[in-house]
XYZ file of C-alpha atoms in Angstrom:
529
model
C 159.676 45.141 -70.675
C 157.285 42.227 -70.480
C 157.685 41.153 -66.845
C 154.010 40.319 -66.298
C 153.859 38.223 -69.435
C 157.126 36.491 -68.526
C 155.601 35.521 -65.189
C 152.516 34.068 -66.820
C 154.684 32.158 -69.288
C 156.783 30.643 -66.516
C 153.645 29.656 -64.602
C 152.012 28.027 -67.634
C 152.053 24.253 -67.853
C 153.897 24.166 -71.166
C 155.293 20.689 -70.893
C 152.024 18.836 -71.638
C 150.774 17.942 -75.077
C 147.179 19.103 -74.370
C 148.447 22.578 -73.524
C 150.348 22.796 -76.796
C 147.388 21.528 -78.832
C 144.912 23.891 -77.188
C 147.294 26.795 -77.743
C 147.500 25.800 -81.408
C 143.696 25.663 -81.662
C 143.407 29.132 -80.166
C 145.928 30.540 -82.623
C 144.198 28.846 -85.565
C 140.865 30.456 -84.641
C 142.532 33.874 -84.455
C 144.291 33.298 -87.786
C 141.083 32.861 -89.783
C 139.743 36.444 -89.809
C 143.259 37.879 -90.076
C 144.119 35.783 -93.142
C 140.809 36.622 -94.808
C 141.178 40.338 -94.105
C 144.763 40.482 -95.411
C 143.705 38.607 -98.550
C 141.139 41.363 -99.121
C 143.884 43.954 -98.621
C 146.041 42.283 -101.275
C 143.092 41.971 -103.638
C 143.082 38.165 -103.811
C 140.634 35.380 -102.911
C 140.366 34.615 -99.167
C 141.677 31.082 -99.734
C 144.929 32.574 -101.055
C 145.437 34.134 -97.627
C 144.313 31.027 -95.748
C 146.603 28.727 -97.743
C 149.508 31.096 -97.042
C 148.726 31.043 -93.329
C 148.683 27.234 -93.356
C 151.831 26.618 -95.430
C 153.972 29.420 -93.982
C 152.796 28.614 -90.469
C 153.556 24.904 -90.838
C 157.020 25.181 -92.397
C 158.258 27.904 -90.034
C 156.881 26.009 -87.038
C 158.883 22.925 -88.047
C 162.117 24.574 -89.186
C 162.063 28.118 -87.736
C 164.527 29.619 -85.332
C 162.151 30.105 -82.415
C 159.685 27.457 -81.167
C 156.388 29.070 -80.215
C 156.526 31.774 -82.878
C 153.603 31.927 -85.320
C 153.837 32.986 -88.967
C 151.209 33.572 -91.621
C 149.763 36.103 -94.052
C 150.295 39.646 -92.710
C 149.056 43.126 -93.476
C 152.588 44.514 -93.764
C 153.135 42.341 -96.828
C 149.594 42.653 -98.173
C 149.785 46.426 -98.620
C 152.810 45.953 -100.893
C 151.159 43.190 -102.898
C 147.994 45.083 -103.769
C 149.536 47.218 -106.530
C 151.228 44.182 -108.110
C 147.973 42.219 -108.152
C 145.992 45.185 -109.492
C 148.496 45.831 -112.301
C 149.664 42.357 -113.345
C 147.341 39.815 -111.734
C 147.569 37.151 -109.073
C 149.881 34.842 -111.074
C 152.612 37.467 -110.904
C 152.057 37.570 -107.153
C 152.745 33.824 -106.900
C 155.961 34.233 -108.919
C 156.987 37.158 -106.727
C 156.426 35.137 -103.549
C 158.679 32.367 -104.923
C 161.453 34.868 -105.671
C 160.892 36.529 -102.300
C 161.466 33.176 -100.608
C 164.657 32.515 -102.544
C 166.020 35.919 -101.503
C 165.215 35.181 -97.858
C 166.966 31.805 -98.097
C 170.049 33.552 -99.487
C 169.984 36.023 -96.585
C 169.847 33.122 -94.146
C 172.657 31.182 -95.834
C 174.847 34.298 -95.829
C 173.959 34.797 -92.130
C 172.868 38.384 -92.676
C 170.095 37.932 -90.135
C 172.633 38.705 -87.409
C 172.461 42.373 -88.398
C 169.101 42.565 -86.623
C 171.172 43.042 -83.473
C 171.918 46.557 -84.776
C 168.318 47.508 -84.001
C 168.507 49.611 -80.790
C 166.179 49.046 -77.842
C 164.235 52.311 -78.408
C 163.449 51.095 -81.941
C 162.290 47.772 -80.474
C 159.979 49.599 -78.072
C 158.598 51.692 -80.919
C 158.107 48.536 -83.002
C 156.154 46.825 -80.220
C 153.990 49.863 -79.500
C 153.385 50.568 -83.180
C 152.381 46.970 -83.895
C 150.039 46.984 -80.895
C 148.312 50.088 -82.249
C 148.110 48.572 -85.754
C 146.543 45.395 -84.323
C 144.024 47.554 -82.450
C 143.130 49.585 -85.526
C 142.733 46.413 -87.597
C 139.986 45.228 -85.257
C 137.891 48.367 -85.701
C 136.752 47.118 -89.104
C 134.687 44.505 -87.285
C 132.547 47.321 -85.853
C 131.273 48.153 -89.322
C 128.127 46.763 -90.873
C 128.981 43.552 -92.789
C 129.103 44.166 -96.503
C 129.981 47.866 -96.223
C 133.531 47.611 -94.889
C 136.512 47.817 -97.189
C 139.613 46.569 -95.430
C 142.538 48.964 -95.696
C 146.199 48.815 -94.854
C 145.604 48.858 -91.114
C 142.038 47.631 -91.054
C 140.426 51.057 -91.408
C 137.943 51.762 -94.179
C 135.112 53.991 -95.210
C 132.350 51.475 -94.420
C 129.204 52.207 -92.454
C 129.735 52.032 -88.700
C 127.412 50.100 -86.393
C 125.109 52.058 -84.134
C 122.354 51.478 -81.620
C 121.659 47.977 -80.330
C 123.951 46.094 -82.775
C 126.919 48.171 -81.603
C 125.927 47.780 -77.958
C 125.618 43.992 -78.302
C 128.942 43.793 -80.110
C 130.679 45.775 -77.362
C 129.080 43.643 -74.639
C 130.380 40.459 -76.245
C 133.848 41.955 -76.746
C 134.035 43.029 -73.106
C 132.690 39.629 -71.986
C 135.436 37.870 -73.948
C 138.084 40.126 -72.436
C 136.664 39.515 -68.960
C 136.804 35.754 -69.414
C 140.406 35.937 -70.628
C 141.317 38.037 -67.593
C 139.548 35.802 -65.050
C 140.392 32.394 -66.492
C 144.067 32.246 -65.384
C 142.913 32.920 -61.809
C 140.757 29.794 -62.010
C 143.009 27.433 -63.951
C 146.000 27.527 -66.275
C 145.214 24.107 -67.751
C 142.973 25.654 -70.423
C 144.062 28.616 -72.572
C 142.163 31.705 -71.508
C 141.707 33.051 -75.079
C 140.195 29.739 -76.197
C 137.860 29.766 -73.217
C 136.742 33.290 -74.119
C 136.062 32.314 -77.736
C 134.243 29.100 -76.786
C 131.994 30.607 -74.102
C 131.002 33.690 -76.111
C 130.438 31.602 -79.248
C 128.231 29.210 -77.275
C 126.160 32.106 -75.921
C 125.692 33.582 -79.386
C 124.734 30.258 -80.986
C 122.417 29.082 -78.182
C 120.532 32.373 -77.935
C 120.656 33.034 -81.664
C 122.092 36.518 -81.264
C 122.261 38.520 -84.476
C 125.896 39.581 -84.516
C 128.591 39.501 -87.236
C 130.254 36.121 -87.568
C 133.319 34.775 -89.367
C 131.150 33.642 -92.259
C 130.065 37.238 -92.860
C 133.640 38.072 -93.933
C 133.819 35.321 -96.542
C 133.419 31.587 -96.916
C 136.546 29.777 -95.765
C 135.534 26.417 -97.225
C 137.956 24.892 -99.699
C 140.060 21.864 -100.539
C 143.684 20.998 -100.016
C 146.174 23.427 -101.574
C 147.328 22.103 -104.939
C 150.719 22.459 -106.607
C 150.559 25.236 -109.152
C 153.309 26.710 -111.311
C 152.853 30.494 -111.613
C 151.426 31.138 -115.067
C 153.809 33.901 -116.106
C 156.166 34.195 -119.088
C 159.663 33.009 -118.238
C 161.294 36.151 -119.606
C 163.618 38.849 -118.372
C 160.711 41.295 -118.553
C 158.828 39.215 -115.978
C 161.905 39.208 -113.765
C 162.110 43.007 -114.014
C 158.474 43.249 -112.902
C 158.646 40.949 -109.904
C 162.181 41.688 -108.607
C 161.431 45.094 -106.991
C 158.372 43.677 -105.233
C 160.279 40.560 -104.158
C 163.089 42.636 -102.634
C 160.664 44.846 -100.697
C 158.559 41.904 -99.518
C 161.598 39.879 -98.451
C 162.994 42.830 -96.487
C 159.686 43.571 -94.745
C 159.103 39.902 -94.014
C 162.552 39.344 -92.517
C 162.521 42.530 -90.463
C 159.129 41.726 -88.942
C 160.082 38.077 -88.421
C 163.447 38.792 -86.787
C 162.039 41.486 -84.517
C 159.239 39.126 -83.486
C 161.865 36.420 -82.944
C 163.724 38.740 -80.570
C 160.493 39.665 -78.808
C 159.427 36.047 -78.277
C 162.989 35.225 -77.258
C 162.922 37.970 -74.632
C 159.699 36.566 -73.196
C 160.712 32.898 -73.241
C 164.363 33.463 -72.378
C 165.705 32.054 -75.669
C 168.366 33.552 -77.929
C 169.812 32.965 -81.386
C 168.240 31.371 -84.423
C 168.181 34.427 -86.723
C 169.792 32.718 -89.714
C 167.675 29.612 -89.246
C 164.546 31.757 -89.145
C 165.539 33.517 -92.383
C 165.984 30.175 -94.152
C 162.712 28.832 -92.757
C 160.803 31.945 -93.816
C 162.359 31.745 -97.263
C 161.562 28.056 -97.692
C 157.992 28.656 -96.514
C 157.410 31.478 -98.982
C 159.008 29.573 -101.863
C 156.706 26.602 -101.253
C 153.704 28.897 -100.729
C 154.224 30.522 -104.110
C 153.965 27.095 -105.763
C 150.753 26.251 -103.887
C 148.680 29.366 -104.560
C 149.472 31.309 -101.374
C 150.204 34.998 -100.923
C 153.276 34.538 -98.744
C 153.778 35.664 -95.185
C 156.045 36.274 -92.228
C 155.972 36.179 -88.435
C 152.851 37.563 -86.733
C 153.389 39.317 -83.430
C 149.722 39.164 -82.395
C 149.296 35.443 -82.959
C 152.723 34.761 -81.463
C 151.636 36.536 -78.288
C 148.389 34.543 -78.209
C 150.384 31.333 -78.510
C 152.869 32.241 -75.789
C 150.147 33.413 -73.406
C 148.198 30.211 -74.039
C 151.173 28.100 -72.987
C 152.554 27.251 -76.424
C 156.277 26.841 -75.996
C 157.337 24.092 -78.381
C 157.023 23.490 -82.111
C 153.930 21.399 -81.454
C 151.752 24.455 -80.872
C 152.760 26.083 -84.159
C 152.408 22.840 -86.113
C 149.001 22.133 -84.590
C 147.853 25.689 -85.343
C 148.631 25.188 -89.036
C 146.977 21.753 -89.116
C 143.884 23.029 -87.307
C 143.648 25.849 -89.850
C 143.765 23.335 -92.699
C 141.099 21.294 -90.909
C 138.907 24.389 -90.715
C 139.256 24.954 -94.461
C 138.651 21.378 -95.570
C 136.196 19.985 -92.988
C 134.981 22.405 -90.342
C 134.282 25.573 -92.325
C 130.508 25.660 -91.546
C 131.225 25.433 -87.812
C 134.050 27.979 -87.762
C 131.973 30.439 -89.784
C 129.488 30.551 -86.865
C 132.061 31.989 -84.440
C 131.157 35.603 -83.581
C 133.715 38.182 -84.636
C 133.232 39.882 -81.260
C 134.971 36.969 -79.525
C 137.986 37.199 -81.824
C 138.078 40.989 -81.445
C 138.108 40.557 -77.661
C 141.070 38.184 -77.933
C 142.989 40.622 -80.118
C 142.205 43.544 -77.773
C 143.760 41.559 -74.926
C 146.756 40.922 -77.170
C 147.047 44.673 -77.697
C 146.976 45.309 -73.951
C 149.592 42.627 -73.330
C 151.813 43.637 -76.243
C 151.981 47.393 -75.767
C 155.013 48.306 -73.653
C 153.203 50.438 -71.094
C 156.402 50.955 -69.116
C 157.798 52.847 -72.109
C 156.062 55.953 -70.732
C 158.217 55.706 -67.604
C 161.286 54.809 -69.659
C 160.829 57.893 -71.836
C 161.101 60.124 -68.753
C 164.422 58.569 -67.744
C 166.288 58.067 -71.015
C 167.879 60.797 -73.169
C 165.498 62.909 -75.210
C 166.865 61.419 -78.438
C 165.879 57.890 -77.353
C 162.403 59.071 -76.399
C 162.061 60.726 -79.797
C 163.074 57.483 -81.534
C 160.427 55.509 -79.600
C 157.704 57.946 -80.636
C 159.002 58.226 -84.206
C 159.091 54.468 -84.817
C 155.630 54.066 -83.285
C 154.129 56.774 -85.501
C 155.832 55.611 -88.707
C 154.748 52.005 -88.045
C 151.130 53.121 -87.768
C 151.207 55.621 -90.634
C 153.338 53.667 -93.129
C 154.785 50.219 -92.464
C 157.086 48.329 -90.151
C 160.108 48.130 -92.446
C 160.130 51.874 -93.065
C 159.725 52.530 -89.342
C 162.626 50.272 -88.360
C 164.938 51.681 -91.039
C 164.067 55.248 -90.027
C 164.574 54.406 -86.356
C 167.952 52.774 -86.935
C 169.143 55.682 -89.101
C 168.060 58.291 -86.556
C 169.635 56.298 -83.712
C 172.880 55.904 -85.679
C 173.029 59.599 -86.537
C 172.354 60.490 -82.901
C 175.123 58.150 -81.781
C 177.502 59.589 -84.367
C 176.729 63.155 -83.288
C 177.189 62.351 -79.614
C 180.546 60.705 -80.277
C 181.622 63.482 -82.614
C 181.318 65.992 -79.792
C 183.406 63.864 -77.421
C 186.700 64.161 -79.269
C 189.225 66.160 -77.241
C 192.863 65.986 -76.167
C 194.946 66.345 -73.044
C 198.201 68.230 -73.725
C 201.469 68.056 -71.824
C 205.212 68.414 -72.550
C 207.787 65.680 -71.956
C 211.193 66.323 -70.275
C 212.773 65.918 -73.728
C 210.762 68.888 -74.994
C 208.181 67.022 -77.086
C 204.514 67.970 -76.866
C 202.041 65.108 -76.351
C 198.411 65.215 -77.485
C 196.568 62.441 -75.656
C 193.422 61.927 -77.760
C 190.160 61.107 -75.981
C 187.204 59.678 -77.930
C 186.804 57.860 -81.279
C 188.186 59.358 -84.474
C 185.740 58.855 -87.350
C 183.913 60.879 -90.002
C 181.867 62.780 -87.437
C 184.806 63.826 -85.267
C 187.514 64.251 -87.928
C 187.017 68.010 -88.225
C 187.136 68.445 -84.465
C 190.299 66.323 -84.400
C 192.176 68.597 -86.795
C 191.170 71.642 -84.739
C 192.898 70.227 -81.642
C 196.385 70.926 -82.970
C 198.464 74.138 -83.183
C 201.349 73.398 -85.602
C 202.574 76.997 -85.552
C 202.931 77.096 -81.740
C 204.021 73.510 -81.073
C 207.663 72.446 -80.569
C 209.607 70.588 -83.265
C 208.546 67.150 -81.982
C 204.853 66.314 -81.457
C 203.421 63.010 -80.268
C 199.771 61.997 -80.792
C 198.794 59.295 -78.306
C 195.777 57.162 -79.278
C 195.729 54.998 -76.153
C 192.205 56.294 -75.317
C 190.958 56.586 -78.874
C 190.321 54.539 -82.015
C 190.919 55.261 -85.683
C 187.701 54.015 -87.268
C 187.368 54.888 -90.942
C 188.804 56.557 -94.047
C 187.761 60.012 -92.842
C 189.923 59.452 -89.765
C 192.908 58.503 -91.924
C 192.385 61.595 -94.033
C 192.284 63.739 -90.896
C 195.570 62.217 -89.672
C 197.173 62.870 -93.030
C 195.938 66.469 -92.999
C 197.486 67.044 -89.568
C 200.733 65.387 -90.720
C 200.905 67.682 -93.748
C 200.518 70.759 -91.539
C 203.390 69.691 -89.293
C 205.550 68.755 -92.274
C 204.893 72.176 -93.805
C 206.034 73.695 -90.515
C 209.202 71.540 -90.580
C 208.153 69.515 -87.553
C 207.907 65.782 -86.806
C 204.670 64.033 -85.878
C 204.555 60.651 -84.117
C 201.511 58.394 -83.588
C 201.486 56.206 -80.512
C 199.401 53.393 -79.067
C 197.468 52.576 -82.187
C 195.720 49.229 -81.849
C 196.462 46.495 -84.376
C 193.278 47.093 -86.350
C 193.998 50.825 -86.478
C 197.462 49.983 -87.773
C 195.809 47.893 -90.487
C 193.612 50.815 -91.477
C 196.670 53.018 -91.879
C 198.455 50.311 -93.856
C 195.499 49.803 -96.191
C 194.957 53.491 -96.818
C 197.397 53.584 -99.714
C 198.259 57.200 -98.896
C 200.591 56.502 -95.979
C 203.571 54.193 -95.560
C 203.776 52.712 -92.068
C 206.783 51.094 -90.419
C 206.115 49.649 -86.965
C 208.081 48.092 -84.130
C 206.644 46.184 -81.209
C 206.971 48.078 -77.969
C 209.495 46.094 -75.904
C 207.638 46.723 -72.656
C 203.965 46.379 -73.604
C 204.383 44.095 -76.619
C 202.000 46.173 -78.752
C 202.636 48.472 -81.674
C 203.161 51.827 -79.992
C 205.198 54.200 -82.131
C 204.616 55.351 -85.682
C 206.330 58.433 -87.075
C 204.278 60.058 -89.780
C 205.339 62.278 -92.607
C 203.641 62.754 -95.935
C 204.659 59.726 -98.002
C 207.426 58.650 -95.525
C 207.056 57.303 -91.974
C 209.945 56.260 -89.756
C 209.857 53.988 -86.700
C 209.001 55.730 -83.412
C 211.453 54.351 -80.883
């Protein structure tokens, strides 16, 4: 899915400290406008977003499950926070972020992060494409006249758009940045291409005094070190009732985005595992952030891609990105505020191009229609609503599609034994979706007195399957006939034993050494052989 990017990653000189530090510097520069914009979305001071980017980025870089992954304040979380801040104030947000972190730590300790593997590949493609589009839309705000833009959930607002020469100059600088990023790897891989694009375009703007929007036009990023701060909220059950729903939603969104980004970075760098560790790291980062006046955060796919493309492969790049960001806030704010937004927009546009799974268009022509629909659905829902909703919808649709496909596969081969018994050899899984089709396979009125149901090519999966077996057994009992179940696996045998409705006696098959024969009657079952 990301073969070109994988090639560039392998070719990058990632073993040298300068490469890691320069990658971290590039990420830190890209983090500044993002953190400020997402703070605006949440309705809090820009420093609240910047402190979150620093603290979350630092802790997850040190303790996270995937070296090279970048975390910070994100729009997916900010759009949930805005109503809490508007209704109850920023102190309730800090308390919510603390609780959010504790929930994420619990998820990591319980190792629930492993369930991210249930996300199908079409959902992953939709996630990547949707996030690429969201990143693109978020940059369009920078093409509005400073002071008129109101940052929305995905960067869109009703501000006044640039026109004439200011728009032309902005576009020229954006294209120039993209051109530099494209050409730079052909010249050298010792210096991160995105950083080169930012530096060269910024130098041109400053030297020639070009009148273009700069970082300082968003807001001042100057501030001191983050200070420990207990959330000023009443320690009452009423407060807990207020913050718990927000904390649950934020923790779920944060973990879903972080774990999907972890998988994405792992696919690019060839690493696996670390889901539970990432959950704990994200939780610890958010808990600490809440006590230091930050808005919380999670993994950032855009900045993670910048880091990987720039050669950042170890924890050093993520740690240095966080420390550079703190340096910008405390010492270098006047200098950073002079960087033209066009350069940062150009970097993010290249991230969009590199992140979007362009081969998904070819994949959609080859895979089943249902998978293509899931890719499009997840992409659209990610753009229109949020990532967590999109992933949940995608997983549900994929699961229902899988269930339907398997429900239609249930069938049986019938033959008679020399002893006069009729054998139904079941093909396909027996579960809630196929239970009705299973019961329709049998003809109790026309079958001989002894009937054998062979599950060698099937599996009894759930309670609906047990109910279907019991229903068939009752029909044969009513007809005065005997029903035998054969070749049930050990776990299927356990399901029957735990049902409480059936009594099972089993004997090991002397030839195959597996439980093979179960005779079923309502309330009474006798051994098969």
